[in-house]
Coordinates of C-alpha atoms and ligand atoms in Angstrom, one line a residue:
X1 CA 21.0 27.5 11.3
X2 CA 23.7 30.2 12.7
X3 CA 23.9 34.7 11.6
X4 CA 24.9 35.9 8.2
X5 CA 28.7 37.2 8.2
X6 CA 29.7 40.1 6.0
X7 CA 30.2 37.8 3.1
X8 CA 26.2 36.5 3.7
X9 CA 27.1 32.9 3.8
X10 CA 26.7 31.0 7.4
X11 CA 28.4 30.9 10.5
X12 CA 27.3 27.6 12.2
X13 CA 29.0 26.5 15.6
X14 CA 30.2 23.1 16.1
X15 CA 32.8 21.4 17.9
X16 CA 36.1 21.9 17.0
X17 CA 37.1 18.3 16.4
X18 CA 33.3 18.3 13.9
X19 CA 33.2 19.3 10.3
X20 CA 30.3 21.5 9.6
X21 CA 28.6 20.4 5.9
X22 CA 25.1 20.6 4.6
X23 CA 23.1 18.3 2.8
X24 CA 21.7 19.6 -0.4
X25 CA 18.2 18.1 0.6
X26 CA 15.4 19.6 2.6
X27 CA 13.8 16.4 3.1
X28 CA 14.7 15.2 6.4
X29 CA 14.0 12.0 5.7
X30 CA 17.0 11.7 3.2
X31 CA 19.2 13.8 6.3
X32 CA 18.4 11.5 8.8
X33 CA 19.8 9.0 5.7
X34 CA 22.8 10.8 5.7
X35 CA 23.8 11.5 9.5
X36 CA 23.3 7.1 9.5
X37 CA 25.6 6.2 6.7
X38 CA 28.5 9.0 8.3
X39 CA 27.7 8.3 11.5
X40 CA 31.4 6.6 12.0
X41 CA 32.9 10.4 11.0
X42 CA 33.5 13.4 12.7
X43 CA 30.6 15.0 10.7
X44 CA 28.1 17.3 11.8
X45 CA 25.3 17.5 8.8
X46 CA 22.9 20.5 8.2
X47 CA 19.7 20.7 6.3
X48 CA 20.0 22.9 3.9
X49 CA 18.4 26.4 4.0
X50 CA 15.3 27.4 3.7
X51 CA 14.4 29.2 0.1
X52 CA 17.6 27.7 -1.9
X53 CA 16.0 26.7 -5.4
X54 CA 18.4 24.8 -7.3
X55 CA 17.0 23.5 -11.1
X56 CA 18.4 19.8 -11.4
X57 CA 19.2 20.3 -15.1
X58 CA 22.1 17.9 -15.6
X59 CA 21.8 14.6 -18.3
X60 CA 22.7 12.3 -15.2
X61 CA 22.6 11.4 -11.6
X62 CA 26.3 12.4 -11.4
X63 CA 25.9 16.2 -12.8
X64 CA 22.7 16.5 -10.9
X65 CA 24.7 15.7 -7.8
X66 CA 27.2 18.2 -8.4
X67 CA 25.0 20.9 -9.7
X68 CA 23.4 20.3 -5.5
X69 CA 26.1 20.2 -4.1
X70 CA 28.3 23.2 -5.6
X71 CA 25.2 26.0 -5.8
X72 CA 24.5 25.0 -1.8
X73 CA 28.2 25.2 -0.9
X74 CA 28.2 28.4 -3.2
X75 CA 25.5 29.9 -0.9
X76 CA 26.5 28.7 2.4
X77 CA 29.9 29.1 2.8
X78 CA 30.0 25.2 4.2
X79 CA 31.4 22.2 2.2
X80 CA 27.5 20.5 1.2
X81 CA 27.3 16.7 0.2
X82 CA 24.1 16.0 -2.6
X83 CA 22.9 12.9 -3.9
X84 CA 20.9 12.0 -6.6
X85 CA 19.3 8.5 -7.5
X86 CA 16.9 6.9 -9.4
X87 CA 15.6 3.3 -11.4
X88 CA 16.8 2.4 -14.5
X89 CA 14.5 0.1 -17.0
X90 CA 16.6 -1.9 -19.5
X91 CA 13.4 -2.9 -21.8
X92 CA 12.3 1.3 -21.4
X93 CA 16.3 2.3 -22.7
X94 CA 17.1 3.3 -19.0
X95 CA 13.4 5.1 -18.1
X96 CA 12.6 6.8 -15.8
X97 CA 16.4 7.5 -15.1
X98 CA 16.8 11.1 -14.1
X99 CA 13.5 11.3 -13.9
X100 CA 12.5 8.6 -11.7
X101 CA 10.9 11.1 -9.2
X102 CA 8.9 13.0 -11.7
X103 CA 7.7 10.0 -13.3
X104 CA 4.2 10.2 -11.9
X105 CA 2.6 12.3 -8.8
X106 CA 3.3 10.5 -6.0
X107 CA 5.2 6.6 -5.2
X108 CA 1.9 4.9 -6.1
X109 CA 1.3 6.0 -9.2
X110 CA 4.8 5.8 -10.6
X111 CA 4.9 2.2 -9.0
X112 CA 1.3 1.6 -11.3
X113 CA 3.0 3.4 -14.7
X114 CA 6.0 1.7 -14.7
X115 CA 4.1 -2.3 -14.2
X116 CA 2.2 -0.6 -17.1
X117 CA 4.7 0.2 -19.6
X118 CA 6.3 -3.2 -18.6
X119 CA 3.3 -5.7 -19.2
X120 CA 4.1 -7.6 -21.5
X121 CA 7.2 -7.3 -21.5
X122 CA 10.4 -10.7 -20.9
X123 CA 13.0 -8.4 -19.6
X124 CA 12.4 -7.6 -15.8
X125 CA 16.6 -5.9 -15.7
X126 CA 16.9 -2.8 -14.4
X127 CA 19.1 -1.4 -11.6
X128 CA 19.4 1.4 -9.1
X129 CA 22.5 4.2 -9.1
X130 CA 23.4 6.7 -7.1
X131 CA 25.9 9.6 -7.4
X132 CA 26.9 11.5 -5.0
X133 CA 29.3 14.5 -4.5
X134 CA 30.9 17.1 -2.0
X135 CA 32.0 19.9 -2.3
X136 CA 33.2 23.4 -0.9
X137 CA 32.7 27.2 -1.9
X138 CA 34.3 28.8 -4.8
X139 CA 33.2 25.8 -6.8
X140 CA 35.4 23.2 -5.8
X141 CA 34.5 19.3 -6.1
X142 CA 36.0 17.3 -3.3
X143 CA 35.0 14.2 -3.7
X144 CA 32.2 12.2 -6.4
X145 CA 30.7 8.7 -6.4
X146 CA 28.5 6.6 -8.0
X147 CA 26.8 2.6 -7.8
X148 CA 25.0 0.4 -8.4
X149 CA 22.8 -1.9 -7.4
X150 CA 21.1 -4.6 -10.1
X151 CA 17.9 -6.1 -10.1
X152 CA 14.6 -7.2 -11.7
X153 CA 11.3 -5.4 -11.8
X154 CA 8.9 -7.8 -10.4
X155 CA 5.2 -8.6 -12.1
X156 CA 3.2 -6.9 -8.8
X157 CA 4.2 -5.0 -5.8
X158 CA 5.4 -7.1 -2.2
X159 CA 6.5 -6.0 1.4
X160 CA 5.7 -2.9 2.7
X161 CA 8.7 -1.0 4.1
X162 CA 10.8 1.8 2.0
X163 CA 9.3 3.8 -0.6
X164 CA 9.2 5.2 -3.7
X165 CA 10.3 1.6 -5.7
X166 CA 11.2 0.0 -3.5
X167 CA 8.0 -2.9 -3.6
X168 CA 8.8 -3.8 -7.5
X169 CA 12.8 -3.6 -7.5
X170 CA 14.0 -7.5 -6.4
X171 CA 17.5 -7.4 -5.1
X172 CA 19.5 -10.2 -7.8
X173 CA 20.8 -13.2 -5.7
X174 CA 17.6 -11.8 -2.5
X175 CA 14.6 -13.1 -3.9
X176 CA 13.6 -9.6 -2.0
X177 CA 12.0 -6.7 -3.1
X178 CA 13.7 -3.6 -1.1
X179 CA 10.6 -3.3 0.3
X180 CA 10.6 -7.0 2.0
X181 CA 14.2 -6.1 3.5
X182 CA 15.0 -5.0 6.8
X183 CA 16.8 -1.8 6.3
X184 CA 19.7 -3.0 7.5
X185 CA 19.7 -5.2 5.2
X186 CA 18.6 -2.9 2.7
X187 CA 21.5 -0.4 3.5
X188 CA 24.2 -3.1 3.0
X189 CA 22.8 -3.6 -0.3
X190 CA 21.5 -0.5 -2.0
X191 CA 22.8 1.4 -4.7
X192 CA 23.5 4.1 -1.8
X193 CA 24.7 2.3 0.8
X194 CA 27.5 1.2 -1.5
X195 CA 27.9 4.6 -2.8
X196 CA 28.1 5.9 0.9
X197 CA 30.9 2.8 1.5
X198 CA 33.1 3.6 -1.7
X199 CA 32.8 7.1 -0.4
X200 CA 33.6 6.6 3.0
X201 CA 38.0 6.0 3.0
X202 CA 38.3 8.8 0.6
X203 CA 36.4 11.3 2.8
X204 CA 37.6 9.8 5.8
X205 CA 41.5 11.2 4.7
X206 CA 40.1 14.7 3.3
X207 CA 38.4 15.4 6.7
X208 CA 42.2 14.4 8.7
X209 CA 43.8 16.5 5.9
X210 CA 41.3 19.4 6.7
X211 CA 41.5 19.9 10.4
Ligands
IMP301 P1 16.1 11.8 -5.9 O1 18.0 11.2 -6.0 O2 16.0 12.0 -4.1 O3 16.4 12.8 -6.7 O4 15.4 10.1 -6.1 C1 15.7 10.5 -7.3 C2 13.7 8.9 -7.2 O5 14.8 8.0 -7.2 C3 12.7 9.0 -5.4 O6 12.5 9.8 -6.1 C4 12.8 7.4 -6.1 O7 11.3 8.0 -6.8 C5 13.5 7.1 -6.6 N1 14.2 6.2 -5.6 C6 16.0 6.8 -5.7 N2 16.3 5.3 -4.8 C7 15.0 5.1 -3.9 C8 15.5 4.0 -3.2 O8 16.4 3.5 -2.6 N3 14.1 3.2 -3.6 C9 13.5 3.2 -4.2 N4 13.1 4.6 -4.8 C10 14.5 5.3 -5.2

């Protein structure tokens, strides 16, 4: 990460053809994933600097993505990209939703709690949602998208890949849980994959106009 300029913002070197964009996350896995989705674009992704604490107090995925992107962009003086995602279960009136990460203290307990809540329930319909926001300094929203992936909550865990609720989320029409899919297949059908696909043409255009 580069030096701070007089406004306290970050100066970060990049090749002329690449636009710097800070990923509003400290999670290395997420940054790697973003790199994967955006690899065809002239972007250089940087991790969020240490010490930024963001309160995600939005009521929707898109509000939370916006809060994260705006704060990180304002604090770094660079464009920032943020996502917010989660699992919404119909029989639980959309829970865990924006509280998906906080539903229990670890993935195993989150999965157990959800299976227990749906114990005697025949309606297993659910969907994952992913909202992505790109912001620029001075509170500018540049782009926002949101996409869903529909599925069913399985009766028990299946598969070894992925993370979070992947072992109990069976994608409609595939008969497979996210955890039974190869990462390439998950990237195509998942909420996040679809959201990045929606984002790509507008982001390409934006980058062209910001050279
Ligand atoms: P966040 O978007 O990083 O705040 O993640 C929210 C939470 O939703 C994660 O901690 C997971 O529990 C869950 N989640 C989001 N996307 C996925 C996914 O693709 N598979 C499984 N769980 C997910």
